[in-house]
Coordinates of C-alpha atoms in Angstrom, one line a residue:
M1 CA 17.5 -16.6 32.4
T2 CA 17.4 -20.1 30.8
T3 CA 19.0 -23.2 32.3
G4 CA 19.6 -26.7 31.0
P5 CA 20.9 -28.0 27.7
N6 CA 18.2 -26.5 25.4
P7 CA 20.0 -23.6 23.6
Y8 CA 16.6 -22.2 22.6
A9 CA 14.6 -22.6 25.7
L10 CA 13.5 -19.0 25.8
L11 CA 13.2 -18.5 22.0
E12 CA 10.9 -21.5 21.7
R13 CA 8.4 -19.7 24.0
V14 CA 8.1 -16.9 21.5
N15 CA 5.9 -17.9 18.6
T16 CA 4.4 -14.4 18.0
P17 CA 5.2 -10.9 19.2
D18 CA 2.3 -11.3 21.7
D19 CA 4.4 -14.1 23.4
L20 CA 7.4 -11.7 23.3
R21 CA 5.5 -9.0 25.1
E22 CA 4.8 -11.5 27.9
L23 CA 8.5 -11.8 28.8
A24 CA 10.0 -9.8 31.5
E25 CA 12.3 -7.0 30.3
N26 CA 15.3 -8.6 32.0
E27 CA 14.8 -11.8 29.9
L28 CA 15.3 -9.9 26.6
A29 CA 19.1 -10.1 26.6
E30 CA 19.0 -13.9 26.8
L31 CA 16.4 -14.0 24.0
A32 CA 18.8 -11.9 21.9
T33 CA 21.6 -14.4 22.5
E34 CA 19.4 -17.3 21.5
L35 CA 18.0 -15.6 18.5
R36 CA 21.4 -14.7 17.2
R37 CA 22.6 -18.3 17.7
F38 CA 19.5 -19.6 15.9
L39 CA 20.1 -17.3 12.9
I40 CA 23.7 -18.4 12.6
E41 CA 22.7 -22.1 12.7
T42 CA 19.8 -21.8 10.2
V43 CA 21.5 -19.5 7.6
S44 CA 24.6 -21.7 7.7
K45 CA 22.5 -24.4 6.1
T46 CA 20.4 -22.4 3.7
G47 CA 22.6 -19.5 2.8
G48 CA 21.1 -16.0 2.8
H49 CA 21.6 -12.5 4.2
L50 CA 23.2 -12.9 7.6
A51 CA 25.4 -9.9 8.7
A52 CA 22.7 -7.3 8.6
G53 CA 20.2 -9.5 10.5
L54 CA 22.7 -10.3 13.2
G55 CA 23.1 -6.5 13.7
T56 CA 19.4 -5.9 14.2
V57 CA 18.6 -8.6 16.7
E58 CA 18.2 -6.2 19.7
L59 CA 16.4 -3.6 17.6
T60 CA 13.9 -6.2 16.3
I61 CA 13.2 -7.4 19.8
A62 CA 12.8 -3.9 21.1
L63 CA 10.4 -2.8 18.3
H64 CA 8.1 -5.8 18.7
Y65 CA 8.3 -5.6 22.5
V66 CA 7.2 -1.9 22.5
Y67 CA 5.0 -1.7 19.4
D68 CA 1.6 -3.6 19.3
T69 CA 2.4 -5.4 16.0
P70 CA 0.7 -6.3 13.7
R71 CA -1.9 -3.6 14.8
D72 CA 1.0 -1.1 14.8
R73 CA 2.6 -1.1 11.4
L74 CA 6.3 -2.0 11.3
V75 CA 7.9 -1.4 7.8
W76 CA 11.3 -2.9 7.1
D77 CA 13.4 -1.7 4.3
V78 CA 14.5 -4.3 1.7
G79 CA 14.5 -7.3 4.1
H80 CA 18.2 -8.0 4.4
Q81 CA 17.9 -7.0 8.0
A82 CA 14.6 -8.7 8.7
Y83 CA 15.5 -12.3 9.4
P84 CA 15.1 -11.8 13.1
H85 CA 11.7 -10.3 12.4
K86 CA 10.7 -13.5 10.5
V87 CA 11.8 -15.7 13.4
L88 CA 9.8 -13.7 16.0
T89 CA 6.6 -13.5 13.9
G90 CA 5.6 -17.1 13.7
R91 CA 8.1 -18.4 11.0
R92 CA 10.8 -19.9 13.2
S93 CA 9.9 -23.5 12.3
R94 CA 10.1 -22.7 8.6
M95 CA 13.5 -20.9 8.5
G96 CA 15.1 -24.1 7.2
T97 CA 13.1 -23.5 4.0
L98 CA 14.5 -20.0 3.5
R99 CA 15.0 -19.1 -0.2
Q100 CA 14.0 -22.6 -1.3
K101 CA 11.1 -23.4 -3.6
N102 CA 7.8 -23.2 -1.8
G103 CA 9.7 -22.0 1.3
L104 CA 10.2 -18.7 3.0
S105 CA 11.2 -15.7 0.9
G106 CA 14.5 -14.1 1.6
F107 CA 12.7 -10.8 1.6
L108 CA 9.4 -9.4 3.0
R109 CA 6.1 -10.5 1.5
R110 CA 2.6 -9.4 2.4
D111 CA 1.2 -12.8 1.4
E112 CA 3.7 -14.6 3.7
S113 CA 2.7 -12.9 7.0
V114 CA 0.4 -10.3 8.4
Y115 CA 3.5 -8.9 10.1
D116 CA 5.1 -8.1 6.7
T117 CA 3.3 -4.9 6.2
F118 CA 5.0 -4.0 2.9
G119 CA 6.8 -6.3 0.4
A120 CA 10.2 -5.1 -0.7
G121 CA 13.2 -6.4 -2.5
H122 CA 14.6 -3.0 -3.6
S123 CA 15.9 -0.6 -1.0
S124 CA 14.7 2.8 0.2
T125 CA 11.0 2.3 -0.1
S126 CA 10.1 1.9 3.6
I127 CA 9.7 5.6 4.5
S128 CA 7.3 6.3 1.6
A129 CA 5.3 3.2 2.3
A130 CA 5.1 3.9 6.0
L131 CA 4.1 7.5 5.3
G132 CA 1.2 6.2 3.2
M133 CA 0.1 3.9 6.0
A134 CA 0.3 6.8 8.6
V135 CA -1.7 9.1 6.4
A136 CA -4.3 6.4 5.7
A137 CA -4.6 5.7 9.5
A138 CA -5.2 9.4 10.2
R139 CA -7.8 9.7 7.4
Q140 CA -9.7 6.7 8.8
G141 CA -9.5 7.8 12.4
L142 CA -7.3 4.9 13.5
D143 CA -4.9 5.2 16.4
H144 CA -2.3 2.6 15.5
K145 CA 1.3 3.6 15.2
V146 CA 3.6 3.4 12.2
A147 CA 7.4 2.9 12.2
A148 CA 9.9 2.5 9.3
V149 CA 13.3 0.9 9.7
I150 CA 15.9 1.9 7.1
G151 CA 19.6 1.2 6.8
D152 CA 22.3 3.8 6.3
G153 CA 23.0 2.5 2.8
A154 CA 19.3 2.7 1.8
L155 CA 19.2 6.2 3.2
S156 CA 21.6 7.2 0.4
A157 CA 18.8 6.9 -2.2
G158 CA 17.0 10.0 -3.3
M159 CA 13.6 8.3 -2.8
A160 CA 14.3 8.2 1.0
Y161 CA 14.9 11.9 1.1
E162 CA 11.8 12.6 -1.0
A163 CA 9.8 10.7 1.6
L164 CA 11.4 12.4 4.5
N165 CA 10.8 15.8 3.0
N166 CA 7.2 15.0 2.3
A167 CA 6.6 13.4 5.8
G168 CA 8.1 16.4 7.6
D169 CA 6.1 18.9 5.6
M170 CA 2.8 16.9 6.3
D171 CA 3.6 16.7 10.0
A172 CA 2.8 13.0 9.8
D173 CA 2.6 10.7 12.8
L174 CA 5.6 8.6 11.9
L175 CA 8.7 7.2 13.4
V176 CA 11.7 6.6 11.2
V177 CA 14.5 4.4 12.7
L178 CA 17.8 4.7 11.0
N179 CA 19.8 1.4 11.4
D180 CA 23.3 2.8 11.0
N181 CA 25.4 -0.3 10.6
D182 CA 28.3 0.9 8.4
M183 CA 29.5 4.4 9.0
S184 CA 28.0 6.4 11.8
I185 CA 26.8 9.9 11.0
S186 CA 28.4 10.9 14.3
P187 CA 30.7 9.2 16.7
N188 CA 28.7 10.2 19.7
V189 CA 27.6 6.7 20.8
G190 CA 27.8 5.7 24.4
A191 CA 26.5 6.5 27.8
M192 CA 26.1 10.2 27.4
S193 CA 24.3 10.1 24.0
N194 CA 22.1 7.2 25.3
Y195 CA 21.2 9.3 28.3
L196 CA 20.5 12.4 26.2
A197 CA 18.3 10.4 23.8
R198 CA 16.2 9.1 26.7
I199 CA 15.9 12.6 28.1
L200 CA 15.1 14.3 24.8
S201 CA 12.5 11.6 24.0
G202 CA 10.9 11.8 27.5
R203 CA 7.7 13.5 28.5
F204 CA 9.3 16.2 30.5
F205 CA 11.6 17.5 27.7
T206 CA 8.8 17.2 25.2
T207 CA 6.3 19.0 27.4
V208 CA 8.8 21.8 28.2
R209 CA 9.8 22.2 24.6
E210 CA 6.2 22.3 23.2
G211 CA 4.9 24.3 26.1
S212 CA 7.6 26.9 25.9
K213 CA 7.1 27.2 22.1
S214 CA 3.4 27.9 22.7
V215 CA 4.2 30.6 25.3
L216 CA 7.0 32.1 23.3
S217 CA 5.0 32.1 20.1
T218 CA 3.5 35.4 21.2
V219 CA 7.0 36.9 21.2
P220 CA 8.5 35.8 17.8
P221 CA 12.1 36.9 18.5
M222 CA 12.1 34.9 21.8
L223 CA 10.7 31.9 20.0
H224 CA 13.4 32.1 17.4
L225 CA 16.1 32.5 20.1
A226 CA 14.7 29.4 22.0
K227 CA 14.7 27.3 18.9
R228 CA 18.3 28.3 18.1
A229 CA 19.4 27.6 21.7
E230 CA 17.8 24.1 21.5
E231 CA 19.5 23.3 18.2
H232 CA 22.8 24.6 19.5
M233 CA 22.6 22.4 22.6
K234 CA 21.8 19.3 20.5
G235 CA 24.4 20.2 17.9
M236 CA 27.2 20.0 20.5
V237 CA 26.6 16.3 21.1
M238 CA 24.6 15.2 18.1
P239 CA 24.8 15.0 14.3
S240 CA 23.8 17.9 12.2
T241 CA 20.3 19.3 12.2
L242 CA 19.5 17.9 8.7
F243 CA 16.6 15.8 9.8
E244 CA 15.3 18.6 12.0
E245 CA 15.4 20.9 9.0
L246 CA 13.3 18.3 7.1
G247 CA 10.7 18.6 9.9
F248 CA 11.6 15.6 12.1
H249 CA 12.4 15.6 15.8
Y250 CA 15.8 13.8 15.9
F251 CA 16.9 11.5 18.7
G252 CA 20.1 9.7 19.0
P253 CA 22.5 8.2 18.1
I254 CA 22.0 5.4 20.6
D255 CA 23.6 2.0 20.9
G256 CA 21.5 -0.5 18.9
H257 CA 22.7 -3.4 21.0
D258 CA 21.7 -1.8 24.4
L259 CA 18.2 -3.3 25.0
P260 CA 17.3 -1.2 28.0
T261 CA 18.0 2.0 26.2
L262 CA 16.2 0.8 23.1
V263 CA 13.1 -0.2 25.0
K264 CA 13.0 3.0 27.1
T265 CA 13.6 5.3 24.1
L266 CA 11.0 3.5 21.9
R267 CA 8.4 3.6 24.6
N268 CA 8.9 7.4 24.9
L269 CA 8.8 7.9 21.2
R270 CA 5.7 5.7 20.7
K271 CA 3.8 8.1 23.0
Q272 CA 4.7 11.1 20.9
K273 CA 3.0 12.5 17.8
G274 CA 4.4 13.9 14.6
P275 CA 7.5 12.9 12.6
R276 CA 10.3 11.5 14.7
F277 CA 13.7 10.2 13.6
L278 CA 15.6 7.8 15.8
H279 CA 19.3 7.1 14.9
V280 CA 20.4 3.7 16.1
V281 CA 24.0 2.5 15.6
T282 CA 24.5 -1.3 15.2
R283 CA 27.3 -3.5 14.2
K284 CA 26.9 -5.7 11.1
G285 CA 27.5 -9.3 12.0
K286 CA 27.2 -8.6 15.7
G287 CA 28.0 -11.7 17.8
Y288 CA 29.6 -13.8 15.1
E289 CA 33.3 -13.1 14.7
P290 CA 33.6 -14.1 11.0
A291 CA 30.7 -11.9 10.0
E292 CA 31.9 -9.0 12.1
A293 CA 35.4 -9.3 10.5
D294 CA 34.0 -9.4 7.0
P295 CA 30.4 -8.2 6.9
C296 CA 30.6 -7.8 3.1
V297 CA 31.2 -11.5 2.6
Y298 CA 28.5 -12.4 5.1
H299 CA 26.0 -9.9 3.8
G300 CA 24.7 -12.5 1.3
V301 CA 26.4 -15.8 2.0
T302 CA 26.2 -19.4 0.7
P303 CA 26.0 -22.3 3.2
F304 CA 28.9 -22.3 5.7
D305 CA 30.3 -24.1 8.7
P306 CA 28.9 -22.2 11.7
A307 CA 31.8 -23.4 14.0
T308 CA 34.6 -22.0 11.8
G309 CA 32.8 -19.7 9.4
K310 CA 34.3 -21.5 6.4
I311 CA 32.1 -21.0 3.4
E312 CA 31.2 -24.0 1.3
K313 CA 32.3 -23.1 -2.3
K314 CA 31.0 -25.3 -5.0
P315 CA 33.3 -25.8 -8.0
T316 CA 32.3 -23.4 -10.7
G317 CA 33.7 -22.0 -13.9
T318 CA 34.2 -18.4 -14.8
T319 CA 31.1 -16.3 -14.1
Y320 CA 29.7 -13.6 -16.3
T321 CA 30.4 -11.2 -13.5
Q322 CA 34.1 -12.2 -13.5
V323 CA 34.1 -11.7 -17.3
L324 CA 33.0 -8.1 -16.8
G325 CA 35.5 -7.5 -14.1
D326 CA 38.4 -8.8 -16.2
W327 CA 37.2 -7.0 -19.3
L328 CA 37.0 -3.7 -17.4
C329 CA 40.6 -3.9 -16.3
D330 CA 41.8 -4.9 -19.8
M331 CA 39.9 -2.3 -21.6
G332 CA 40.8 0.3 -18.9
L333 CA 44.5 -0.3 -19.7
K334 CA 43.8 0.2 -23.4
D335 CA 41.5 3.2 -23.2
E336 CA 41.9 5.9 -20.5
R337 CA 38.5 7.2 -21.3
L338 CA 36.8 4.2 -19.7
V339 CA 35.2 4.9 -16.3
G340 CA 33.2 2.4 -14.2
I341 CA 30.1 3.2 -12.3
T342 CA 28.1 1.1 -9.9
P343 CA 25.1 1.9 -7.6
A344 CA 26.5 0.4 -4.4
M345 CA 27.1 -3.0 -6.0
R346 CA 30.9 -3.2 -6.3
E347 CA 31.3 -6.8 -5.3
G348 CA 28.1 -8.1 -6.8
S349 CA 28.8 -6.5 -10.2
G350 CA 32.5 -7.6 -10.3
L351 CA 34.2 -4.2 -10.0
V352 CA 36.5 -4.9 -7.0
E353 CA 39.7 -5.3 -9.0
F354 CA 38.9 -2.4 -11.3
S355 CA 38.3 -0.2 -8.3
K356 CA 41.7 -1.1 -6.9
R357 CA 43.6 -0.7 -10.1
F358 CA 41.8 2.4 -11.3
P359 CA 40.5 4.2 -8.2
G360 CA 40.3 7.6 -10.0
R361 CA 38.1 6.1 -12.7
Y362 CA 35.8 4.1 -10.4
F363 CA 32.6 5.6 -9.0
D364 CA 30.3 4.0 -6.5
V365 CA 27.4 6.4 -6.3
G366 CA 25.5 4.6 -3.5
I367 CA 22.0 3.2 -3.9
A368 CA 21.1 5.8 -6.5
E369 CA 20.3 4.1 -9.8
Q370 CA 18.7 7.2 -11.4
H371 CA 21.7 9.3 -10.5
A372 CA 24.1 6.6 -11.7
V373 CA 22.6 6.7 -15.2
T374 CA 22.4 10.5 -15.5
F375 CA 25.9 10.9 -14.0
A376 CA 27.1 8.6 -16.7
G377 CA 25.4 10.8 -19.3
G378 CA 27.3 13.8 -18.0
L379 CA 30.6 12.0 -18.2
A380 CA 29.8 10.9 -21.7
C381 CA 29.0 14.5 -22.7
E382 CA 32.6 15.5 -21.9
G383 CA 34.3 12.7 -23.9
L384 CA 34.6 9.9 -21.4
K385 CA 33.3 6.4 -22.0
P386 CA 31.1 5.3 -19.0
V387 CA 30.3 1.7 -18.2
V388 CA 27.4 1.3 -15.8
A389 CA 27.5 -2.0 -14.1
I390 CA 24.0 -2.7 -12.8
Y391 CA 21.6 -5.6 -12.1
S392 CA 18.7 -5.9 -14.5
T393 CA 16.2 -5.5 -11.7
F394 CA 17.9 -2.3 -10.4
L395 CA 18.1 -0.7 -13.9
Q396 CA 14.2 -0.7 -13.8
R397 CA 14.5 2.1 -11.2
A398 CA 16.3 4.3 -13.7
Y399 CA 14.2 3.8 -16.8
D400 CA 13.3 7.4 -17.4
Q401 CA 17.0 8.3 -17.2
V402 CA 17.9 5.7 -19.7
I403 CA 15.3 7.1 -22.1
H404 CA 15.6 10.8 -21.5
D405 CA 19.2 11.4 -20.4
I406 CA 21.0 8.7 -22.5
C407 CA 19.1 7.5 -25.5
L408 CA 17.3 10.7 -26.4
Q409 CA 20.8 12.4 -26.6
N410 CA 22.4 9.3 -28.2
L411 CA 25.2 9.3 -25.6
P412 CA 27.8 6.5 -25.7
V413 CA 27.1 4.8 -22.4
L414 CA 27.5 1.0 -22.0
F415 CA 25.2 -0.8 -19.7
A416 CA 26.6 -4.1 -18.3
I417 CA 23.4 -5.7 -17.1
D418 CA 24.0 -8.5 -14.6
R419 CA 21.4 -11.0 -13.3
A420 CA 19.4 -11.0 -16.5
G421 CA 16.8 -13.7 -16.4
L422 CA 15.9 -15.8 -13.4
V423 CA 18.1 -15.5 -10.3
G424 CA 17.2 -18.5 -8.2
A425 CA 17.0 -18.1 -4.5
D426 CA 16.5 -14.3 -4.6
G427 CA 13.3 -14.7 -6.4
A428 CA 10.9 -12.4 -8.2
T429 CA 12.2 -9.1 -6.7
H430 CA 15.6 -9.7 -8.2
A431 CA 14.8 -11.5 -11.4
G432 CA 15.8 -9.7 -14.6
A433 CA 12.7 -10.6 -16.5
F434 CA 11.9 -7.4 -18.3
D435 CA 15.0 -5.7 -19.6
I436 CA 14.8 -6.9 -23.2
S437 CA 11.2 -5.7 -23.4
F438 CA 11.8 -2.2 -21.9
L439 CA 15.1 -1.6 -23.7
R440 CA 14.4 -2.7 -27.2
C441 CA 11.6 -0.2 -27.6
V442 CA 13.9 2.8 -27.0
P443 CA 15.4 4.5 -30.0
N444 CA 19.2 4.5 -30.4
M445 CA 19.7 1.6 -28.0
V446 CA 21.7 -1.5 -29.0
V447 CA 20.7 -4.7 -27.0
M448 CA 22.9 -7.7 -26.9
A449 CA 22.5 -11.1 -25.3
P450 CA 25.6 -13.4 -25.1
A451 CA 25.3 -17.1 -25.3
D452 CA 28.6 -17.8 -23.5
E453 CA 31.4 -16.2 -21.5
N454 CA 33.6 -15.5 -24.5
E455 CA 30.7 -13.9 -26.4
C456 CA 30.0 -11.7 -23.4
R457 CA 33.5 -10.3 -23.5
A458 CA 33.2 -9.6 -27.3
M459 CA 29.9 -7.9 -26.8
L460 CA 31.2 -5.7 -24.1
T461 CA 33.9 -4.6 -26.5
T462 CA 31.2 -4.1 -29.2
G463 CA 29.1 -1.9 -26.9
F464 CA 32.1 0.1 -25.7
Q465 CA 33.2 0.9 -29.2
H466 CA 29.7 1.7 -30.4
D467 CA 29.1 5.5 -30.7
G468 CA 25.8 5.4 -28.8
P469 CA 23.9 3.7 -26.0
A470 CA 24.4 -0.1 -25.8
A471 CA 23.5 -2.8 -23.4
V472 CA 24.9 -6.3 -22.7
R473 CA 22.5 -8.4 -20.6
Y474 CA 23.9 -11.6 -19.1
P475 CA 22.7 -14.1 -16.5
R476 CA 23.8 -14.8 -13.0
G477 CA 26.5 -17.3 -12.4
S478 CA 28.5 -19.3 -14.9
G479 CA 27.9 -20.0 -18.6
P480 CA 28.4 -23.2 -20.6
G481 CA 32.2 -23.0 -20.0
A482 CA 33.5 -21.4 -23.2
K483 CA 37.1 -20.4 -23.2
V484 CA 37.5 -16.7 -22.9
Q485 CA 39.8 -15.1 -25.4
Q486 CA 42.0 -12.2 -24.2
A487 CA 41.7 -10.2 -27.3
L488 CA 39.4 -7.2 -27.3
V489 CA 37.7 -7.9 -30.6
P490 CA 34.1 -6.6 -31.3
L491 CA 31.4 -8.6 -33.1
P492 CA 29.8 -7.4 -36.4
L493 CA 26.9 -5.2 -35.2
G494 CA 23.5 -6.9 -35.6
K495 CA 24.7 -10.2 -37.0
G496 CA 23.7 -13.6 -35.7
E497 CA 25.0 -17.0 -36.7
I498 CA 23.8 -20.5 -37.5
R499 CA 25.1 -23.0 -34.9
R500 CA 23.3 -26.1 -36.2
K501 CA 21.7 -26.9 -39.5
G502 CA 18.5 -29.0 -39.6
R503 CA 15.2 -29.1 -41.5
A504 CA 11.7 -27.8 -41.2
I505 CA 12.1 -26.2 -37.7
A506 CA 14.4 -23.3 -36.8
I507 CA 15.1 -22.4 -33.2
L508 CA 16.2 -18.7 -32.7
A509 CA 18.0 -18.5 -29.4
F510 CA 18.7 -15.1 -27.7
G511 CA 21.5 -15.4 -25.1
G512 CA 21.7 -18.0 -22.4
P513 CA 19.0 -20.4 -23.7
L514 CA 21.3 -21.3 -26.7
A515 CA 22.7 -24.4 -24.9
A516 CA 19.2 -25.8 -24.2
A517 CA 18.1 -24.8 -27.8
L518 CA 21.0 -26.8 -29.3
A519 CA 20.1 -29.9 -27.2
A520 CA 16.5 -29.6 -28.3
G521 CA 17.6 -29.0 -31.9
E522 CA 19.6 -32.2 -31.8
A523 CA 16.6 -34.1 -30.6
L524 CA 14.3 -32.6 -33.3
N525 CA 16.9 -32.3 -36.1
A526 CA 16.2 -28.5 -36.1
T527 CA 18.2 -25.6 -37.3
V528 CA 19.5 -23.5 -34.4
A529 CA 20.5 -19.9 -34.7
N530 CA 22.5 -17.9 -32.1
M531 CA 20.8 -14.5 -32.6
R532 CA 23.2 -12.5 -30.4
F533 CA 21.5 -9.2 -31.1
V534 CA 18.0 -8.3 -30.0
K535 CA 18.4 -4.8 -31.4
P536 CA 19.4 -4.4 -34.2
L537 CA 17.8 -7.7 -35.1
D538 CA 19.5 -9.7 -37.8
E539 CA 16.6 -9.3 -40.2
A540 CA 18.4 -11.0 -43.1
L541 CA 19.0 -14.1 -41.0
V542 CA 15.4 -14.2 -39.8
A543 CA 14.1 -13.8 -43.3
E544 CA 16.3 -16.6 -44.6
L545 CA 15.1 -18.9 -41.9
A546 CA 11.5 -18.0 -42.5
R547 CA 11.8 -18.8 -46.2
T548 CA 13.5 -22.2 -45.6
H549 CA 11.7 -23.5 -42.6
Q550 CA 8.0 -24.1 -41.7
L551 CA 8.3 -23.3 -38.0
L552 CA 10.3 -20.6 -36.3
V553 CA 10.7 -20.9 -32.5
T554 CA 12.1 -18.0 -30.5
V555 CA 13.6 -18.7 -27.1
E556 CA 14.6 -16.1 -24.5
E557 CA 15.0 -15.7 -20.7
N558 CA 12.8 -12.7 -20.6
V559 CA 9.0 -12.2 -20.5
I560 CA 7.4 -13.1 -23.8
S561 CA 5.5 -9.9 -23.9
G562 CA 7.5 -7.3 -25.8
G563 CA 10.6 -9.5 -25.8
A564 CA 13.0 -10.7 -28.5
G565 CA 10.3 -13.0 -29.9
S566 CA 8.0 -10.0 -30.3
A567 CA 10.8 -8.3 -32.3
V568 CA 10.9 -11.3 -34.7
N569 CA 7.1 -11.3 -35.0
E570 CA 7.1 -7.6 -35.8
F571 CA 9.7 -8.0 -38.5
L572 CA 7.9 -11.0 -40.1
A573 CA 4.6 -9.2 -40.2
A574 CA 6.2 -6.1 -41.8
A575 CA 8.1 -8.2 -44.3
G576 CA 5.0 -10.2 -45.3
L577 CA 6.6 -13.5 -44.2
V578 CA 4.1 -15.9 -42.7
P579 CA 5.8 -19.0 -41.3
S580 CA 4.3 -20.6 -38.2
V581 CA 5.9 -19.0 -35.1
L582 CA 6.2 -20.2 -31.5
N583 CA 7.5 -17.8 -28.9
L584 CA 9.0 -19.3 -25.7
G585 CA 10.1 -17.2 -22.7
L586 CA 9.2 -16.4 -19.2
P587 CA 5.5 -16.6 -18.4
D588 CA 3.2 -13.7 -17.6
R589 CA 3.6 -14.1 -13.9
F590 CA 6.3 -13.4 -11.3
V591 CA 8.5 -16.5 -11.0
E592 CA 9.2 -17.3 -7.3
H593 CA 12.4 -18.3 -5.6
G594 CA 14.0 -21.7 -5.9
D595 CA 16.7 -23.8 -7.6
P596 CA 17.5 -22.1 -11.0
K597 CA 17.5 -25.3 -13.0
Q598 CA 14.2 -26.3 -11.6
L599 CA 12.6 -22.9 -12.3
L600 CA 13.8 -22.9 -15.9
A601 CA 12.4 -26.4 -16.3
E602 CA 9.0 -25.2 -14.9
C603 CA 9.1 -22.3 -17.4
G604 CA 9.8 -24.7 -20.2
L605 CA 13.2 -23.1 -21.0
D606 CA 15.4 -26.2 -20.5
A607 CA 16.1 -28.6 -23.4
E608 CA 13.2 -30.9 -22.6
G609 CA 10.8 -28.0 -22.2
I610 CA 11.7 -26.5 -25.5
R611 CA 11.4 -29.9 -27.2
R612 CA 8.0 -30.6 -25.5
S613 CA 6.6 -27.2 -26.5
I614 CA 7.5 -27.7 -30.1
L615 CA 5.9 -31.1 -30.1
Q616 CA 2.8 -29.8 -28.5
H617 CA 2.6 -26.9 -31.0
R618 CA 2.2 -29.3 -34.0
P619 CA 1.8 -26.7 -36.8
R620 CA 0.3 -27.9 -40.1
G621 CA 2.7 -29.8 -42.4
L622 CA 5.0 -30.9 -39.6
A623 CA 3.0 -33.8 -38.2
G624 CA 5.2 -36.5 -39.8
I625 CA 8.5 -34.8 -38.9
L626 CA 7.4 -34.3 -35.3
E627 CA 6.1 -37.8 -35.0
S628 CA 9.5 -39.2 -35.9
A629 CA 11.1 -36.9 -33.3

């Protein structure tokens, strides 16, 4: 036990898991206390994912204490729960840089640490990746162990069950640890279940079980009877035999905050072979009362006062997410056919109020983006009007369903796509950099990009009233502060507008970059168009601007490849129009985490960046005009 004023006396001795394994087992509880205190202190300054990590402190310590990491492979799902892992694997001194430019990622990255065996920002990938690692080890004759840690929410995704089914069928040497921190599959947590888990994972039970199966295999009816008796015994005090049916030996549930039980059980399981499944029950926000009381708020939190838990809220206008939430409630009152669907992102996508006011028309399908889209298609087939509220980066996971189940059948499903463009601190895994490119190429799809909050509301109405698939993509956070009209009035389909008249140069802005485009247009005396629609493109407006201007500049917060600028280029080529064209957008690389304004500036998508790019382009015939600018 530590003494003296240093609150991290023990933690500071642990710079790597090798240091951790030098500690006595009776020191681990104190280490957990210090680690939890350290997490609260550091995340209170940087913001980030807190509640899940507080719940996995003991589990993280036990895994690194028992497993020979990084030789043994430890695969964390998503990374929300992996802040303790970062601290114990040589990154404690850099936790103050979390989610900041050139600092630590809020998720797991292979190029950040050898202990991050698989990078992840989307959920439910850990079992598949760990299975691949286990099979690769077996093929190469290596004897290191592989363990995957997955949360109960992530286990709701179909991909996780595909991996479990495959792993059980292959009889892979793999441990899957279920971190159940929300709703336990079974209430059997406590001394008896902990004892049973230790017994069932121990050498004696395993030897007896496997030995008896070998002996009884010569008498098939007796083998069947013995297996049924084993399942019946476990079923009396354990969850259903679902995981056993998938080919796993199931152990648990055990208390995920009981270090002696965790260490003992993991030691036993590490010695075993084949697919094993350990069910660990933890408490989100464990050890910090504000986070325990409201783990949803402290799941992803902005900086806060660690003494009181009071969250620092910066003054902000209406966010695009709030615009969607208000619109859903207003349109829901007007049209009873409207139903709202989210893949486990009720708060993040702004559906809280709608879920309360229209509980029978609200569907949270869990972390199952593919199912969310096809489910919406089924609802639309029967005359309802589904609105799928989803992050751009998560819609990528359901691309086949968008094409095959919605657009091919021309079903009236509205996609409200949040977090389009860069997302700041969450970084590349959560950036909505590709949705314009992958949606505009799909037949029947309407793609809209609002330039402000009021336009977002109007576009949601436009998409909802459209008799076919439609998407409205909007950025994270607040817009330029436009007053939102309460009327539910649609926009003319496929029509943009001129927002500033100038000469020689025309800037065609798609969505959020309009404000920067207007500022650049003012500096260069350029015409600025708010294009509004990526598809159908306002071809008449583009043709007019091409005939009356020498340079067309397209600006979008999406990758240039295949984006809105490409749509303009394709039209100009087909129409035989040959103005000089400059396409501005996100670069052909993954943009890292950092301050959103700084990232946009680096990508040349702020006002100065747009102005500078135009000046550097210097097309023929514009030299004099650009020199005067």
